[in-house]
């Protein structure tokens, strides 16, 4: 973490602490040495009695209630939209800043939607809540924004290859159980997903609108426009769930007003924050979800001229859905609040 104000430490609560993103938040707060004086782990009654280890200490998981946010400076919420809607305002009323990983507040005009590599300054205008974008949006934004700054992107056609982790820890286990069942000649069971995901794929099963685009696809459209501050970008995504555990991949076709040199694009992305260029053309080696898993960077490669459009570029990316697609982005937002003094000064206590 850069230039952290270590003269202050913060009382932090994780809402949804026992989920896949919650446990990743714990690991990141530790490994990135976030300045904390106290940590609260909050979850639903299903997790009552559990403990999680943080910095060598066993911390009990508490059932979230009205008094949970007393004297808390920062809440990292990753417990779903309905939970965030129920508790975020209560946390803010108690004096906390909430970084929310659900879709509950993303398109609220009064709530900043932040990817720190793209629009960090937006976090300064928070009114108590900052929204973490959808995982597919984050990964795409990190890769496209450096190019967009040099020459604005006019149109994006995106195809996503989304891992089981996007549906949570139980979905990951379900896919593994399905794979075992299929290999043993049994019928795979489905509970989280509508269809078997092991050895299979299907278009994202979120609700469809009248134009035939699903909710997940429209998140990419609307959130990218908000983050980039450009309502005119044309975006057409197709989101697909694939049998991968925890890293998403995306095939992006970018259209500009003028030709964009492939060598220039490669140079820009090689130096871009949060990006790692992965290309070995002779070996046909490019980003893979297996290698993106557990990494902070978005792996980007296979950058090439669109042979059907003189102003088009094609690229491929893979990024860890739980990490940069969720937990890491939230912790990076928290670090922005600390390093730039955008968290309420009264909430911080001097060490």
mmCIF file of C-alpha atoms in Angstrom:
data_model
loop_
_atom_site.group_PDB
_atom_site.id
_atom_site.type_symbol
_atom_site.label_atom_id
_atom_site.label_comp_id
_atom_site.label_asym_id
_atom_site.label_seq_id
_atom_site.Cartn_x
_atom_site.Cartn_y
_atom_site.Cartn_z
ATOM 1 C CA UNK A 1 0.000 0.000 0.000
ATOM 2 C CA UNK A 2 1.480 3.341 -1.060
ATOM 3 C CA UNK A 3 2.080 6.238 1.328
ATOM 4 C CA UNK A 4 -0.322 4.891 3.910
ATOM 5 C CA UNK A 5 -1.057 7.226 6.804
ATOM 6 C CA UNK A 6 0.246 4.809 9.382
ATOM 7 C CA UNK A 7 -0.069 7.470 12.076
ATOM 8 C CA UNK A 8 -3.731 6.461 12.108
ATOM 9 C CA UNK A 9 -5.399 3.115 12.444
ATOM 10 C CA UNK A 10 -8.957 2.199 11.701
ATOM 11 C CA UNK A 11 -11.688 0.049 13.175
ATOM 12 C CA UNK A 12 -12.820 -2.202 10.342
ATOM 13 C CA UNK A 13 -15.809 -4.504 9.945
ATOM 14 C CA UNK A 14 -16.257 -7.124 7.240
ATOM 15 C CA UNK A 15 -19.909 -7.808 6.472
ATOM 16 C CA UNK A 16 -20.185 -11.232 4.869
ATOM 17 C CA UNK A 17 -16.934 -12.385 6.463
ATOM 18 C CA UNK A 18 -17.395 -16.136 5.915
ATOM 19 C CA UNK A 19 -18.028 -16.008 2.151
ATOM 20 C CA UNK A 20 -15.449 -16.447 -0.601
ATOM 21 C CA UNK A 21 -14.891 -12.690 -0.941
ATOM 22 C CA UNK A 22 -14.997 -12.125 2.825
ATOM 23 C CA UNK A 23 -12.188 -14.581 3.500
ATOM 24 C CA UNK A 24 -10.170 -13.042 0.650
ATOM 25 C CA UNK A 25 -10.671 -9.611 2.238
ATOM 26 C CA UNK A 26 -9.149 -10.961 5.443
ATOM 27 C CA UNK A 27 -6.083 -12.228 3.611
ATOM 28 C CA UNK A 28 -5.613 -8.945 1.740
ATOM 29 C CA UNK A 29 -5.998 -6.718 4.805
ATOM 30 C CA UNK A 30 -3.228 -8.761 6.386
ATOM 31 C CA UNK A 31 -0.865 -9.095 3.418
ATOM 32 C CA UNK A 32 -1.218 -5.421 2.433
ATOM 33 C CA UNK A 33 -0.728 -4.272 6.055
ATOM 34 C CA UNK A 34 -3.880 -2.183 6.193
ATOM 35 C CA UNK A 35 -3.662 0.053 9.301
ATOM 36 C CA UNK A 36 -6.182 -1.376 11.734
ATOM 37 C CA UNK A 37 -6.730 -1.157 15.454
ATOM 38 C CA UNK A 38 -9.740 -3.464 15.540
ATOM 39 C CA UNK A 39 -11.499 -5.965 13.272
ATOM 40 C CA UNK A 40 -15.108 -7.127 13.448
ATOM 41 C CA UNK A 41 -16.368 -10.101 11.473
ATOM 42 C CA UNK A 42 -20.082 -9.907 10.688
ATOM 43 C CA UNK A 43 -22.356 -12.417 8.982
ATOM 44 C CA UNK A 44 -25.820 -13.931 9.132
ATOM 45 C CA UNK A 45 -27.055 -16.245 11.868
ATOM 46 C CA UNK A 46 -25.953 -19.234 9.743
ATOM 47 C CA UNK A 47 -22.343 -18.378 10.613
ATOM 48 C CA UNK A 48 -22.895 -17.852 14.332
ATOM 49 C CA UNK A 49 -20.259 -19.601 16.409
ATOM 50 C CA UNK A 50 -17.624 -19.695 13.694
ATOM 51 C CA UNK A 51 -14.173 -18.153 14.130
ATOM 52 C CA UNK A 52 -11.675 -16.964 11.532
ATOM 53 C CA UNK A 53 -7.941 -16.453 11.942
ATOM 54 C CA UNK A 54 -6.459 -13.009 11.343
ATOM 55 C CA UNK A 55 -2.851 -12.093 12.111
ATOM 56 C CA UNK A 56 -2.550 -15.149 14.332
ATOM 57 C CA UNK A 57 -5.668 -14.391 16.349
ATOM 58 C CA UNK A 58 -8.941 -16.310 16.343
ATOM 59 C CA UNK A 59 -11.755 -13.794 15.842
ATOM 60 C CA UNK A 60 -15.388 -14.821 16.422
ATOM 61 C CA UNK A 61 -17.959 -14.183 13.713
ATOM 62 C CA UNK A 62 -20.784 -12.022 15.051
ATOM 63 C CA UNK A 63 -24.364 -11.927 13.822
ATOM 64 C CA UNK A 64 -24.939 -8.493 12.283
ATOM 65 C CA UNK A 65 -27.309 -6.271 14.256
ATOM 66 C CA UNK A 66 -28.044 -2.597 14.953
ATOM 67 C CA UNK A 67 -25.168 -2.203 17.397
ATOM 68 C CA UNK A 68 -22.581 -3.889 15.126
ATOM 69 C CA UNK A 69 -21.366 -0.639 13.595
ATOM 70 C CA UNK A 70 -20.837 1.368 16.761
ATOM 71 C CA UNK A 71 -17.358 2.973 16.685
ATOM 72 C CA UNK A 72 -16.576 1.321 13.323
ATOM 73 C CA UNK A 73 -14.725 3.500 10.799
ATOM 74 C CA UNK A 74 -14.841 1.305 7.709
ATOM 75 C CA UNK A 75 -17.185 -1.467 6.573
ATOM 76 C CA UNK A 76 -16.197 -3.780 3.736
ATOM 77 C CA UNK A 77 -19.497 -5.343 2.671
ATOM 78 C CA UNK A 78 -19.762 -8.469 0.559
ATOM 79 C CA UNK A 79 -22.947 -10.189 1.623
ATOM 80 C CA UNK A 80 -25.281 -9.542 -1.314
ATOM 81 C CA UNK A 81 -27.527 -6.704 -2.402
ATOM 82 C CA UNK A 82 -30.418 -7.281 -0.007
ATOM 83 C CA UNK A 83 -28.060 -7.389 2.986
ATOM 84 C CA UNK A 84 -26.304 -4.221 1.864
ATOM 85 C CA UNK A 85 -29.611 -2.424 1.399
ATOM 86 C CA UNK A 86 -30.637 -3.474 4.901
ATOM 87 C CA UNK A 87 -27.433 -2.489 6.712
ATOM 88 C CA UNK A 88 -25.340 0.029 4.722
ATOM 89 C CA UNK A 89 -27.399 3.066 5.713
ATOM 90 C CA UNK A 90 -27.279 1.974 9.363
ATOM 91 C CA UNK A 91 -23.489 1.709 9.182
ATOM 92 C CA UNK A 92 -23.225 5.176 7.638
ATOM 93 C CA UNK A 93 -25.575 6.596 10.266
ATOM 94 C CA UNK A 94 -23.251 5.153 12.918
ATOM 95 C CA UNK A 95 -20.307 7.035 11.369
ATOM 96 C CA UNK A 96 -18.710 4.405 9.130
ATOM 97 C CA UNK A 97 -17.742 4.551 5.467
ATOM 98 C CA UNK A 98 -19.045 1.531 3.543
ATOM 99 C CA UNK A 99 -17.264 -0.016 0.556
ATOM 100 C CA UNK A 100 -19.983 -2.231 -0.888
ATOM 101 C CA UNK A 101 -19.332 -5.141 -3.215
ATOM 102 C CA UNK A 102 -22.966 -5.769 -4.169
ATOM 103 C CA UNK A 103 -24.992 -4.264 -7.001
ATOM 104 C CA UNK A 104 -27.248 -2.391 -4.548
ATOM 105 C CA UNK A 105 -25.775 1.096 -4.984
ATOM 106 C CA UNK A 106 -23.683 0.962 -8.163
ATOM 107 C CA UNK A 107 -25.982 3.030 -10.342
ATOM 108 C CA UNK A 108 -27.073 5.428 -7.588
ATOM 109 C CA UNK A 109 -25.983 8.869 -8.857
ATOM 110 C CA UNK A 110 -24.952 9.830 -5.312
ATOM 111 C CA UNK A 111 -22.666 6.816 -4.870
ATOM 112 C CA UNK A 112 -19.208 6.725 -6.487
ATOM 113 C CA UNK A 113 -18.455 3.586 -8.519
ATOM 114 C CA UNK A 114 -14.697 3.148 -8.341
ATOM 115 C CA UNK A 115 -11.881 1.221 -9.967
ATOM 116 C CA UNK A 116 -8.749 2.756 -8.406
ATOM 117 C CA UNK A 117 -6.653 2.367 -11.568
ATOM 118 C CA UNK A 118 -9.325 4.259 -13.529
ATOM 119 C CA UNK A 119 -11.234 6.850 -11.487
ATOM 120 C CA UNK A 120 -9.720 7.096 -7.992
ATOM 121 C CA UNK A 121 -10.788 10.727 -7.621
ATOM 122 C CA UNK A 122 -14.452 9.676 -7.671
ATOM 123 C CA UNK A 123 -14.006 8.162 -4.196
ATOM 124 C CA UNK A 124 -13.438 11.657 -2.774
ATOM 125 C CA UNK A 125 -17.093 12.514 -3.364
ATOM 126 C CA UNK A 126 -18.588 9.723 -1.298
ATOM 127 C CA UNK A 127 -21.447 10.405 1.082
ATOM 128 C CA UNK A 128 -20.705 7.384 3.217
ATOM 129 C CA UNK A 129 -21.005 4.638 0.583
ATOM 130 C CA UNK A 130 -18.649 3.689 -2.256
ATOM 131 C CA UNK A 131 -19.665 0.941 -4.668
ATOM 132 C CA UNK A 132 -17.378 -1.783 -5.965
ATOM 133 C CA UNK A 133 -18.222 -2.554 -9.625
ATOM 134 C CA UNK A 134 -19.165 -5.932 -11.009
ATOM 135 C CA UNK A 135 -16.233 -8.299 -11.519
ATOM 136 C CA UNK A 136 -16.487 -8.373 -15.319
ATOM 137 C CA UNK A 137 -16.645 -4.571 -15.414
ATOM 138 C CA UNK A 138 -13.569 -4.188 -13.212
ATOM 139 C CA UNK A 139 -11.428 -6.531 -15.295
ATOM 140 C CA UNK A 140 -12.495 -4.889 -18.556
ATOM 141 C CA UNK A 141 -12.004 -1.369 -17.208
ATOM 142 C CA UNK A 142 -8.452 -2.049 -16.011
ATOM 143 C CA UNK A 143 -7.497 -3.276 -19.489
ATOM 144 C CA UNK A 144 -9.391 -0.768 -21.625
ATOM 145 C CA UNK A 145 -8.901 2.467 -19.675
ATOM 146 C CA UNK A 146 -5.175 2.938 -20.509
ATOM 147 C CA UNK A 147 -6.025 2.736 -24.213
ATOM 148 C CA UNK A 148 -9.122 4.917 -23.802
ATOM 149 C CA UNK A 149 -6.970 7.689 -22.332
ATOM 150 C CA UNK A 150 -4.797 7.765 -25.458
ATOM 151 C CA UNK A 151 -7.649 7.471 -27.936
ATOM 152 C CA UNK A 152 -11.264 7.206 -26.729
ATOM 153 C CA UNK A 153 -12.927 3.867 -27.330
ATOM 154 C CA UNK A 154 -16.139 4.304 -29.296
ATOM 155 C CA UNK A 155 -17.459 0.743 -29.182
ATOM 156 C CA UNK A 156 -16.723 -2.438 -27.211
ATOM 157 C CA UNK A 157 -17.960 -5.900 -28.121
ATOM 158 C CA UNK A 158 -17.240 -8.210 -25.195
ATOM 159 C CA UNK A 159 -17.605 -11.939 -24.674
ATOM 160 C CA UNK A 160 -17.022 -13.112 -21.114
ATOM 161 C CA UNK A 161 -16.009 -16.536 -19.844
ATOM 162 C CA UNK A 162 -17.080 -16.390 -16.203
ATOM 163 C CA UNK A 163 -15.976 -18.743 -13.469
ATOM 164 C CA UNK A 164 -18.096 -20.456 -10.845
ATOM 165 C CA UNK A 165 -16.740 -18.171 -8.108
ATOM 166 C CA UNK A 166 -18.894 -15.323 -9.376
ATOM 167 C CA UNK A 167 -21.852 -17.174 -7.858
ATOM 168 C CA UNK A 168 -20.061 -17.715 -4.530
ATOM 169 C CA UNK A 169 -18.204 -20.398 -2.593
ATOM 170 C CA UNK A 170 -21.123 -22.826 -2.681
ATOM 171 C CA UNK A 171 -21.226 -22.602 -6.469
ATOM 172 C CA UNK A 172 -17.555 -23.536 -6.648
ATOM 173 C CA UNK A 173 -18.198 -26.606 -4.498
ATOM 174 C CA UNK A 174 -21.247 -27.490 -6.573
ATOM 175 C CA UNK A 175 -19.192 -27.500 -9.765
ATOM 176 C CA UNK A 176 -16.553 -29.740 -8.196
ATOM 177 C CA UNK A 177 -19.239 -32.133 -6.948
ATOM 178 C CA UNK A 178 -20.796 -32.175 -10.416
ATOM 179 C CA UNK A 179 -17.461 -33.048 -12.003
ATOM 180 C CA UNK A 180 -17.010 -35.937 -9.584
ATOM 181 C CA UNK A 181 -20.528 -37.192 -10.256
ATOM 182 C CA UNK A 182 -20.120 -37.060 -14.026
ATOM 183 C CA UNK A 183 -16.771 -38.873 -13.910
ATOM 184 C CA UNK A 184 -18.432 -41.589 -11.817
ATOM 185 C CA UNK A 185 -21.248 -41.948 -14.306
ATOM 186 C CA UNK A 186 -23.833 -40.302 -12.050
ATOM 187 C CA UNK A 187 -26.302 -37.508 -12.772
ATOM 188 C CA UNK A 188 -24.904 -34.178 -11.528
ATOM 189 C CA UNK A 189 -27.046 -32.268 -9.028
ATOM 190 C CA UNK A 190 -27.833 -28.575 -9.430
ATOM 191 C CA UNK A 191 -28.761 -26.180 -6.663
ATOM 192 C CA UNK A 192 -26.916 -22.883 -7.202
ATOM 193 C CA UNK A 193 -26.827 -23.001 -11.003
ATOM 194 C CA UNK A 194 -29.859 -23.843 -13.167
ATOM 195 C CA UNK A 195 -27.839 -26.347 -15.205
ATOM 196 C CA UNK A 196 -24.730 -28.447 -14.595
ATOM 197 C CA UNK A 197 -21.608 -26.324 -15.041
ATOM 198 C CA UNK A 198 -18.982 -29.078 -14.899
ATOM 199 C CA UNK A 199 -17.938 -30.054 -18.451
ATOM 200 C CA UNK A 200 -20.521 -27.569 -19.706
ATOM 201 C CA UNK A 201 -21.159 -23.860 -20.282
ATOM 202 C CA UNK A 202 -24.233 -21.689 -20.696
ATOM 203 C CA UNK A 203 -25.166 -18.031 -21.176
ATOM 204 C CA UNK A 204 -25.311 -16.176 -17.873
ATOM 205 C CA UNK A 205 -28.615 -16.997 -16.204
ATOM 206 C CA UNK A 206 -29.412 -13.567 -14.733
ATOM 207 C CA UNK A 207 -32.787 -12.109 -15.788
ATOM 208 C CA UNK A 208 -33.228 -10.987 -19.406
ATOM 209 C CA UNK A 209 -34.546 -7.603 -20.497
ATOM 210 C CA UNK A 210 -36.852 -6.920 -23.449
ATOM 211 C CA UNK A 211 -33.846 -6.575 -25.770
ATOM 212 C CA UNK A 212 -32.560 -10.013 -24.867
ATOM 213 C CA UNK A 213 -29.613 -8.814 -22.757
ATOM 214 C CA UNK A 214 -29.253 -10.283 -19.290
ATOM 215 C CA UNK A 215 -28.715 -8.335 -16.084
ATOM 216 C CA UNK A 216 -25.032 -9.298 -15.959
ATOM 217 C CA UNK A 217 -24.492 -7.920 -19.467
ATOM 218 C CA UNK A 218 -26.249 -4.651 -18.678
ATOM 219 C CA UNK A 219 -24.016 -4.222 -15.624
ATOM 220 C CA UNK A 220 -21.036 -4.105 -17.978
ATOM 221 C CA UNK A 221 -22.762 -1.528 -20.161
ATOM 222 C CA UNK A 222 -24.032 0.829 -17.484
ATOM 223 C CA UNK A 223 -21.185 0.518 -15.001
ATOM 224 C CA UNK A 224 -18.460 1.085 -17.609
ATOM 225 C CA UNK A 225 -20.180 4.242 -18.835
ATOM 226 C CA UNK A 226 -20.380 5.547 -15.258
ATOM 227 C CA UNK A 227 -16.775 4.690 -14.355
ATOM 228 C CA UNK A 228 -15.368 6.150 -17.586
ATOM 229 C CA UNK A 229 -17.617 9.205 -17.294
ATOM 230 C CA UNK A 230 -18.694 8.623 -20.905
ATOM 231 C CA UNK A 231 -22.372 7.808 -21.518
ATOM 232 C CA UNK A 232 -21.801 7.497 -25.272
ATOM 233 C CA UNK A 233 -19.574 4.414 -25.331
ATOM 234 C CA UNK A 234 -21.404 1.671 -27.231
ATOM 235 C CA UNK A 235 -21.007 -1.674 -25.488
ATOM 236 C CA UNK A 236 -22.430 -5.045 -26.507
ATOM 237 C CA UNK A 237 -21.542 -7.898 -24.126
ATOM 238 C CA UNK A 238 -22.344 -11.602 -24.131
ATOM 239 C CA UNK A 239 -21.762 -13.171 -20.716
ATOM 240 C CA UNK A 240 -21.162 -16.915 -20.447
ATOM 241 C CA UNK A 241 -20.630 -19.116 -17.397
ATOM 242 C CA UNK A 242 -17.794 -21.626 -17.931
ATOM 243 C CA UNK A 243 -16.411 -24.525 -15.838
ATOM 244 C CA UNK A 244 -13.522 -22.605 -14.285
ATOM 245 C CA UNK A 245 -13.207 -22.191 -10.517
ATOM 246 C CA UNK A 246 -12.307 -18.562 -9.798
ATOM 247 C CA UNK A 247 -10.865 -16.495 -12.661
ATOM 248 C CA UNK A 248 -12.876 -14.811 -15.406
ATOM 249 C CA UNK A 249 -11.674 -14.288 -18.969
ATOM 250 C CA UNK A 250 -12.899 -11.843 -21.594
ATOM 251 C CA UNK A 251 -12.511 -11.435 -25.347
ATOM 252 C CA UNK A 252 -12.745 -7.734 -26.201
ATOM 253 C CA UNK A 253 -13.145 -6.051 -29.568
ATOM 254 C CA UNK A 254 -12.404 -2.330 -29.304
ATOM 255 C CA UNK A 255 -13.324 0.201 -31.984
ATOM 256 C CA UNK A 256 -11.710 3.652 -32.159
ATOM 257 C CA UNK A 257 -12.271 6.703 -34.387
ATOM 258 C CA UNK A 258 -8.839 6.187 -35.974
ATOM 259 C CA UNK A 259 -6.501 3.217 -36.326
ATOM 260 C CA UNK A 260 -4.717 2.254 -33.099
ATOM 261 C CA UNK A 261 -1.268 0.758 -33.572
ATOM 262 C CA UNK A 262 -0.938 -2.735 -32.103
ATOM 263 C CA UNK A 263 2.634 -1.994 -31.031
ATOM 264 C CA UNK A 264 1.501 1.206 -29.307
ATOM 265 C CA UNK A 265 -1.340 -0.617 -27.551
ATOM 266 C CA UNK A 266 1.085 -3.300 -26.386
ATOM 267 C CA UNK A 267 3.507 -0.643 -25.079
ATOM 268 C CA UNK A 268 0.703 1.162 -23.205
ATOM 269 C CA UNK A 269 -0.667 -1.989 -21.588
ATOM 270 C CA UNK A 270 2.772 -3.264 -20.625
ATOM 271 C CA UNK A 271 3.191 -0.121 -18.495
ATOM 272 C CA UNK A 272 -0.407 0.161 -17.250
ATOM 273 C CA UNK A 273 -1.168 -0.140 -13.516
ATOM 274 C CA UNK A 274 -2.874 -3.378 -12.543
ATOM 275 C CA UNK A 275 -2.048 -5.033 -15.882
ATOM 276 C CA UNK A 276 0.461 -7.743 -16.758
ATOM 277 C CA UNK A 277 1.139 -8.301 -20.447
ATOM 278 C CA UNK A 278 1.222 -12.033 -21.231
ATOM 279 C CA UNK A 279 2.119 -12.824 -24.834
ATOM 280 C CA UNK A 280 4.314 -15.422 -26.490
ATOM 281 C CA UNK A 281 3.130 -15.598 -30.066
ATOM 282 C CA UNK A 282 5.501 -18.374 -31.136
ATOM 283 C CA UNK A 283 4.312 -20.618 -28.306
ATOM 284 C CA UNK A 284 0.665 -19.510 -28.731
ATOM 285 C CA UNK A 285 0.776 -18.618 -25.032
ATOM 286 C CA UNK A 286 -1.622 -15.993 -23.703
ATOM 287 C CA UNK A 287 -3.566 -15.262 -20.482
ATOM 288 C CA UNK A 288 -5.251 -18.249 -18.868
ATOM 289 C CA UNK A 289 -7.581 -18.342 -15.852
ATOM 290 C CA UNK A 290 -5.428 -20.988 -14.186
ATOM 291 C CA UNK A 291 -2.481 -18.582 -14.167
ATOM 292 C CA UNK A 292 -4.594 -15.536 -13.237
ATOM 293 C CA UNK A 293 -5.900 -17.281 -10.108
ATOM 294 C CA UNK A 294 -4.409 -15.782 -6.962
ATOM 295 C CA UNK A 295 -2.815 -12.845 -8.807
ATOM 296 C CA UNK A 296 -3.551 -9.172 -8.297
ATOM 297 C CA UNK A 297 -2.944 -8.167 -11.914
ATOM 298 C CA UNK A 298 -5.283 -8.538 -14.862
ATOM 299 C CA UNK A 299 -3.422 -10.640 -17.427
ATOM 300 C CA UNK A 300 -3.799 -9.146 -20.914
ATOM 301 C CA UNK A 301 -2.540 -10.447 -24.244
ATOM 302 C CA UNK A 302 -3.241 -11.577 -27.792
ATOM 303 C CA UNK A 303 -3.476 -7.927 -28.833
ATOM 304 C CA UNK A 304 -4.068 -7.783 -32.565
ATOM 305 C CA UNK A 305 -5.554 -5.745 -35.369
ATOM 306 C CA UNK A 306 -9.190 -6.511 -36.132
ATOM 307 C CA UNK A 307 -8.948 -7.754 -39.731
ATOM 308 C CA UNK A 308 -12.580 -6.768 -40.335
ATOM 309 C CA UNK A 309 -12.285 -3.139 -39.189
ATOM 310 C CA UNK A 310 -9.345 -0.747 -39.740
ATOM 311 C CA UNK A 311 -9.993 1.087 -36.459
ATOM 312 C CA UNK A 312 -10.436 -2.051 -34.370
ATOM 313 C CA UNK A 313 -8.256 -3.889 -31.866
ATOM 314 C CA UNK A 314 -8.796 -7.331 -30.365
ATOM 315 C CA UNK A 315 -7.477 -8.409 -26.978
ATOM 316 C CA UNK A 316 -7.891 -11.224 -24.469
ATOM 317 C CA UNK A 317 -7.697 -11.065 -20.670
ATOM 318 C CA UNK A 318 -7.952 -13.215 -17.573
ATOM 319 C CA UNK A 319 -8.325 -11.978 -14.002
ATOM 320 C CA UNK A 320 -9.062 -13.466 -10.593
ATOM 321 C CA UNK A 321 -12.764 -12.858 -9.962
ATOM 322 C CA UNK A 322 -12.515 -13.099 -6.171
ATOM 323 C CA UNK A 323 -9.373 -10.963 -5.981
ATOM 324 C CA UNK A 324 -9.250 -8.031 -8.419
ATOM 325 C CA UNK A 325 -12.834 -8.700 -9.443
ATOM 326 C CA UNK A 326 -14.043 -8.151 -5.873
ATOM 327 C CA UNK A 327 -11.925 -8.197 -2.694
ATOM 328 C CA UNK A 328 -8.744 -6.536 -3.944
ATOM 329 C CA UNK A 329 -10.621 -3.704 -5.623
ATOM 330 C CA UNK A 330 -12.513 -3.072 -2.353
ATOM 331 C CA UNK A 331 -9.304 -3.013 -0.310
ATOM 332 C CA UNK A 332 -7.679 -0.694 -2.856
ATOM 333 C CA UNK A 333 -10.640 1.671 -2.425
ATOM 334 C CA UNK A 334 -10.143 1.503 1.344
ATOM 335 C CA UNK A 335 -6.474 2.323 0.846
ATOM 336 C CA UNK A 336 -7.464 5.359 -1.233
ATOM 337 C CA UNK A 337 -9.665 6.576 1.612
ATOM 338 C CA UNK A 338 -6.761 6.246 4.034
ATOM 339 C CA UNK A 339 -3.883 7.570 1.930
ATOM 340 C CA UNK A 340 -5.810 10.585 0.615
ATOM 341 C CA UNK A 341 -7.663 11.357 3.860
ATOM 342 C CA UNK A 342 -11.051 10.758 2.259
ATOM 343 C CA UNK A 343 -12.341 8.820 5.220
ATOM 344 C CA UNK A 344 -13.934 11.001 7.868
ATOM 345 C CA UNK A 345 -11.067 12.292 10.048
ATOM 346 C CA UNK A 346 -13.180 11.946 13.186
ATOM 347 C CA UNK A 347 -13.460 8.220 12.546
ATOM 348 C CA UNK A 348 -9.725 7.636 12.688
ATOM 349 C CA UNK A 349 -7.918 7.295 15.979
ATOM 350 C CA UNK A 350 -4.283 8.197 16.436
ATOM 351 C CA UNK A 351 -1.975 5.396 17.405
#
